[in-house]
Coordinates of C-alpha atoms in Angstrom, one line a residue:
M1 CA -75.6 56.4 -52.5
G2 CA -73.0 53.9 -51.4
D3 CA -69.3 54.3 -51.8
T4 CA -67.8 52.9 -54.9
P5 CA -65.5 50.0 -54.0
A6 CA -61.9 50.7 -54.7
P7 CA -60.5 48.7 -57.6
Q8 CA -58.4 45.7 -56.5
A9 CA -54.7 45.8 -57.2
A10 CA -53.7 43.3 -59.8
A11 CA -51.9 40.2 -58.5
P12 CA -48.1 40.4 -59.0
S13 CA -46.7 38.6 -62.1
V14 CA -45.3 35.2 -61.3
L15 CA -42.9 35.5 -64.3
H16 CA -41.7 38.9 -63.2
E17 CA -41.1 37.7 -59.6
L18 CA -39.2 34.6 -60.8
N19 CA -37.0 36.7 -63.2
A20 CA -36.2 39.1 -60.4
A21 CA -35.2 36.3 -58.1
N22 CA -33.1 34.8 -60.9
R23 CA -31.1 38.0 -61.3
R24 CA -30.5 38.3 -57.5
L25 CA -29.5 34.6 -57.3
E26 CA -27.1 34.9 -60.2
K27 CA -25.3 37.8 -58.6
L28 CA -25.1 36.1 -55.3
L29 CA -23.8 32.8 -56.7
V30 CA -21.2 34.5 -58.9
D31 CA -19.8 36.5 -56.0
L32 CA -20.2 33.6 -53.4
R33 CA -16.4 33.1 -53.2
S34 CA -16.0 36.5 -51.7
E35 CA -19.0 36.3 -49.3
H36 CA -18.8 35.2 -45.7
N37 CA -22.3 35.8 -44.5
A38 CA -24.5 34.9 -47.4
E39 CA -27.0 32.5 -45.7
S40 CA -29.6 35.2 -44.9
E41 CA -29.5 36.6 -48.5
L42 CA -29.8 33.2 -50.0
R43 CA -32.8 32.4 -47.8
A44 CA -34.3 35.7 -48.8
V45 CA -34.1 34.7 -52.5
A46 CA -35.5 31.3 -51.6
R47 CA -38.5 33.0 -49.9
D48 CA -39.1 35.1 -53.0
V49 CA -39.1 32.0 -55.2
I50 CA -41.6 30.3 -52.8
R51 CA -43.9 33.3 -52.8
A52 CA -43.8 33.5 -56.7
V53 CA -44.7 29.8 -56.9
E54 CA -47.5 30.1 -54.4
L55 CA -49.0 33.1 -56.4
N56 CA -49.9 30.6 -59.1
P57 CA -48.1 27.2 -59.2
D58 CA -49.5 26.4 -62.7
I59 CA -47.9 29.6 -64.2
A60 CA -44.7 28.8 -62.3
L61 CA -44.6 25.3 -63.9
A62 CA -45.3 26.8 -67.3
C63 CA -42.3 29.1 -67.1
I64 CA -40.1 26.0 -67.2
F65 CA -41.5 24.6 -70.4
L66 CA -41.9 27.9 -72.2
N67 CA -38.4 29.1 -71.3
Q68 CA -39.3 32.6 -70.1
I69 CA -37.1 32.8 -67.1
N70 CA -34.1 35.0 -68.0
G71 CA -30.5 34.4 -67.3
T72 CA -27.8 31.8 -67.9
Y73 CA -28.9 28.2 -68.1
A74 CA -26.9 27.2 -65.0
V75 CA -28.7 29.5 -62.7
R76 CA -32.1 29.3 -64.5
H77 CA -32.0 25.5 -64.1
C78 CA -31.7 25.9 -60.3
I79 CA -34.7 28.2 -60.2
E80 CA -36.7 25.6 -62.3
T81 CA -35.6 22.8 -60.0
A82 CA -36.7 24.8 -57.0
I83 CA -40.2 25.4 -58.6
V84 CA -40.8 21.7 -59.1
A85 CA -39.4 20.8 -55.7
I86 CA -41.6 23.5 -54.0
I87 CA -44.8 22.2 -55.7
V88 CA -44.0 18.6 -54.8
A89 CA -43.0 19.5 -51.2
N90 CA -46.4 21.3 -50.8
G91 CA -48.1 18.2 -52.1
L92 CA -46.3 16.2 -49.4
R93 CA -47.5 18.8 -46.8
K94 CA -44.0 19.5 -45.6
A95 CA -43.5 22.3 -43.0
D96 CA -42.8 25.8 -44.2
S97 CA -39.3 25.7 -42.6
E98 CA -38.5 22.4 -44.5
I99 CA -39.7 23.8 -47.8
L100 CA -37.4 26.8 -47.3
T101 CA -34.5 24.5 -46.8
I102 CA -35.4 22.4 -49.9
T103 CA -35.7 25.6 -51.9
A104 CA -32.4 27.1 -50.7
A105 CA -30.6 23.8 -51.4
S106 CA -32.1 23.6 -54.9
L107 CA -31.0 27.2 -55.7
T108 CA -27.4 26.5 -54.6
M109 CA -26.9 22.8 -55.5
N110 CA -24.7 23.6 -58.5
V111 CA -22.7 26.6 -57.3
G112 CA -19.5 24.6 -57.4
M113 CA -20.1 24.1 -61.2
L114 CA -20.6 27.8 -62.1
R115 CA -17.0 28.5 -63.1
Y116 CA -17.1 25.5 -65.4
Q117 CA -20.5 26.2 -67.0
N118 CA -19.1 27.0 -70.5
T119 CA -17.2 23.7 -70.5
F120 CA -20.4 21.6 -70.7
H121 CA -22.3 23.3 -73.5
K122 CA -21.4 20.7 -76.1
S123 CA -22.9 17.6 -77.7
S124 CA -19.8 15.4 -77.5
A125 CA -19.1 12.9 -74.6
L126 CA -17.4 14.3 -71.5
T127 CA -13.7 13.7 -71.1
S128 CA -12.4 11.9 -68.0
E129 CA -11.3 15.3 -66.6
E130 CA -14.8 16.8 -67.2
M131 CA -16.5 13.8 -65.7
S132 CA -14.3 14.3 -62.6
I133 CA -15.5 17.9 -62.3
V134 CA -19.1 16.8 -62.5
R135 CA -18.7 14.1 -59.9
R136 CA -16.9 16.6 -57.6
H137 CA -19.3 19.5 -57.9
P138 CA -21.5 18.6 -54.9
L139 CA -18.4 18.7 -52.6
E140 CA -17.2 22.0 -54.2
S141 CA -20.7 23.4 -53.7
V142 CA -20.7 22.4 -50.0
D143 CA -17.3 23.9 -49.4
L144 CA -18.3 27.2 -51.1
L145 CA -21.5 27.4 -49.0
R146 CA -19.7 26.7 -45.8
D147 CA -17.1 29.3 -46.6
A148 CA -20.0 31.8 -47.4
G149 CA -21.5 31.3 -43.9
V150 CA -24.1 28.6 -44.5
S151 CA -24.4 26.5 -41.4
D152 CA -27.8 24.7 -41.9
E153 CA -26.7 21.0 -42.0
D154 CA -30.0 19.9 -43.6
W155 CA -29.3 22.4 -46.4
I156 CA -25.7 21.2 -46.7
A157 CA -26.8 17.5 -46.7
C158 CA -29.3 18.1 -49.6
V159 CA -26.7 19.8 -51.7
L160 CA -24.1 17.1 -51.0
Q161 CA -26.6 14.2 -51.7
H162 CA -28.6 15.5 -54.7
H163 CA -26.7 13.2 -57.1
E164 CA -26.7 10.1 -54.9
N165 CA -28.8 7.1 -55.9
D166 CA -30.6 4.5 -53.8
D167 CA -28.6 1.7 -55.5
G168 CA -25.2 3.3 -54.5
T169 CA -24.3 4.3 -58.1
G170 CA -24.5 8.1 -57.5
Y171 CA -21.8 10.6 -56.4
P172 CA -19.8 12.1 -54.8
V173 CA -19.8 9.4 -52.0
G174 CA -21.9 6.6 -53.3
C175 CA -24.5 6.7 -50.5
S176 CA -27.5 4.3 -50.8
G177 CA -30.9 3.6 -49.3
V178 CA -31.6 5.2 -45.9
E179 CA -28.3 7.1 -46.0
I180 CA -29.9 9.5 -48.4
Q181 CA -32.3 12.2 -47.1
Q182 CA -35.7 12.2 -48.6
N183 CA -35.4 16.0 -49.3
A184 CA -32.2 15.3 -51.3
R185 CA -34.1 12.6 -53.2
L186 CA -36.8 15.2 -54.0
I187 CA -34.3 17.7 -55.2
S188 CA -32.6 15.0 -57.3
L189 CA -35.9 14.1 -59.0
A190 CA -36.7 17.7 -59.7
D191 CA -33.2 18.4 -61.0
R192 CA -33.2 15.4 -63.4
Y193 CA -36.7 16.2 -64.6
C194 CA -35.9 19.8 -65.3
A195 CA -32.6 18.9 -67.0
Q196 CA -34.5 16.7 -69.5
V197 CA -37.4 19.1 -70.3
S198 CA -35.3 22.2 -70.7
A199 CA -33.8 22.9 -74.2
R200 CA -30.1 23.8 -74.3
N201 CA -28.1 25.2 -77.2
Y202 CA -26.7 21.7 -78.0
R203 CA -29.8 19.5 -77.7
C204 CA -33.6 19.5 -77.8
S205 CA -35.7 19.1 -74.8
V206 CA -37.5 15.8 -73.9
L207 CA -41.3 16.0 -73.9
P208 CA -42.7 16.2 -70.4
D209 CA -44.6 12.8 -70.4
K210 CA -41.4 11.1 -71.7
A211 CA -39.2 12.7 -69.1
L212 CA -41.6 11.7 -66.3
A213 CA -41.8 8.1 -67.6
R214 CA -38.0 7.9 -67.7
L215 CA -37.7 9.0 -64.0
M216 CA -40.5 6.7 -62.8
D217 CA -39.0 3.7 -64.7
D218 CA -35.6 4.2 -63.0
E219 CA -36.7 2.2 -59.9
E220 CA -33.2 1.1 -58.8
K221 CA -32.0 4.7 -58.5
F222 CA -35.2 6.0 -56.9
D223 CA -36.6 3.4 -54.5
D224 CA -38.8 5.8 -52.5
K225 CA -42.2 4.8 -54.0
A226 CA -44.2 7.3 -51.9
L227 CA -42.1 10.2 -53.1
C228 CA -42.2 9.0 -56.8
T229 CA -45.9 8.6 -56.7
Q230 CA -46.4 12.0 -55.3
F231 CA -44.0 13.6 -57.8
A232 CA -45.8 12.0 -60.7
A233 CA -49.2 13.0 -59.3
V234 CA -48.3 16.6 -58.6
V235 CA -46.3 17.3 -61.8
G236 CA -48.4 15.2 -64.1
K237 CA -47.8 13.8 -67.6
F238 CA -48.8 17.1 -69.2
P239 CA -48.0 20.0 -66.9
P240 CA -49.0 23.6 -67.6
G241 CA -46.9 24.9 -70.5
T242 CA -47.0 21.6 -72.4
L243 CA -48.0 21.9 -76.0
V244 CA -50.5 19.2 -76.9
R245 CA -52.7 17.7 -79.6
L246 CA -56.2 16.7 -78.5
Q247 CA -58.1 13.7 -79.8
N248 CA -60.3 16.1 -81.8
A249 CA -57.0 17.2 -83.6
E250 CA -57.0 20.7 -82.0
I251 CA -53.6 22.0 -80.9
G252 CA -53.2 24.0 -77.7
V253 CA -51.2 24.6 -74.5
V254 CA -52.0 23.1 -71.1
T255 CA -52.9 26.0 -68.8
Q256 CA -54.1 24.4 -65.5
R257 CA -54.0 21.2 -63.5
D258 CA -57.5 20.2 -62.3
G259 CA -56.3 17.2 -60.2
D260 CA -56.3 13.4 -60.7
G261 CA -54.4 13.9 -63.9
E262 CA -57.0 16.1 -65.6
V263 CA -56.0 19.4 -67.1
Q264 CA -57.3 22.5 -69.0
V265 CA -56.1 23.3 -72.4
Q266 CA -56.3 26.6 -74.3
C267 CA -56.7 25.8 -78.0
L268 CA -54.5 27.6 -80.5
R269 CA -55.2 25.8 -83.7
D270 CA -58.4 24.1 -84.8
A271 CA -58.7 20.6 -86.2
S272 CA -57.8 21.8 -89.7
G273 CA -54.6 23.5 -88.4
K274 CA -56.1 27.0 -88.8
P275 CA -54.9 29.5 -86.1
L276 CA -57.7 30.5 -83.6
R277 CA -57.3 34.2 -83.4
N278 CA -59.4 37.3 -83.0
A279 CA -58.6 41.1 -83.2
S280 CA -56.7 40.9 -79.9
G281 CA -54.7 38.0 -81.0
M282 CA -56.3 35.0 -79.3
I283 CA -59.7 33.3 -79.1
Q284 CA -60.4 31.9 -75.7
I285 CA -61.4 28.4 -76.4
V286 CA -60.7 26.3 -73.3
R287 CA -61.1 22.5 -73.3
R288 CA -61.0 20.2 -70.4
S289 CA -59.4 16.8 -70.9
T290 CA -62.5 15.1 -69.5
E291 CA -64.7 16.4 -72.3
P292 CA -65.6 14.1 -75.2
E293 CA -62.9 14.1 -77.9
C294 CA -60.8 16.5 -75.7
A295 CA -58.4 14.0 -74.0
I296 CA -54.8 14.7 -74.8
S297 CA -53.6 12.5 -77.7
E298 CA -49.9 13.5 -77.5
A299 CA -47.4 16.2 -76.3
L300 CA -45.8 18.2 -79.1
S301 CA -42.5 20.0 -79.5
E302 CA -42.6 23.7 -80.5
D303 CA -41.8 22.8 -84.1
Q304 CA -44.6 20.2 -84.2
A305 CA -47.2 22.6 -82.7
D306 CA -46.1 25.5 -84.9
V307 CA -47.7 28.1 -82.6
R308 CA -46.3 31.4 -81.3
F309 CA -47.6 33.2 -78.2
S310 CA -46.5 35.0 -75.1
M311 CA -47.3 33.7 -71.6
K312 CA -49.2 36.9 -71.0
Q313 CA -51.6 36.1 -73.9
I314 CA -52.5 32.8 -72.2
W315 CA -52.4 33.6 -68.5
G316 CA -52.8 37.4 -68.4
E317 CA -51.0 39.9 -66.2
Q318 CA -49.8 37.2 -63.8
A319 CA -47.5 36.0 -66.6
S320 CA -46.3 39.4 -67.8
L321 CA -42.7 40.2 -68.1

């Protein structure tokens, strides 16, 4: 009689790992003014985020749209930006060392804004003083990072340039064209995309396909066609976590990217609007967007979809809190 194989350990939870990284990052950034040798600790958090994304990039993307990363918006947004930047950087086949720099820069790009974060949680237009703070924050972030012991000039350049535009209309310096590093452009795309698709207490989120279209249509600010093409291909119009209506009128959530713009969708309501549930809470009806009548008709807001679920119900233990 042969030996019974030992049960395999469950894969770590992507969501749990991202939340743990978020907590460590928030403590580091809040205390950064008193730090003088923080580079190694910030790199360690960046490595943790990279590992979490690589466990399952689709679940990592879904965390952005389903708002299950804990913590303040200011820090959570940096984690979300890093997730998108990592996935696109992997698609571009960038070296591991370069991806680590991109991630570290994404996580620290707004540290100069943290002390002002409560100022900007409002729907009214920014005052001239508030706009000055916004336009100055890349410089403040760089100063804080240097004082905290960060000496990687590529990291510093990405933080400094993540709001610069190819047409020279960005800030803080007004760089243009070849003066802007491609990795800073990548972070800028990820930053602006995540800012649109994440809900805040003063405004609703933009649906993912609309947010992507806005970025891709802004050709004067983003003139790197190869980068934009890769960004659009890797993220897609309907990333995992997007609530959608299919052509057959079923409603579900995108769970997986299959490549070439095709996705898998777990259905949550049938064509009549009836919830698809069993004794355990969910019926596993998975559609592929290539199947007849299963192409995505439109993305939906939470209110439009009118469905409630946890990420664990959809993706299992790898999406448990």
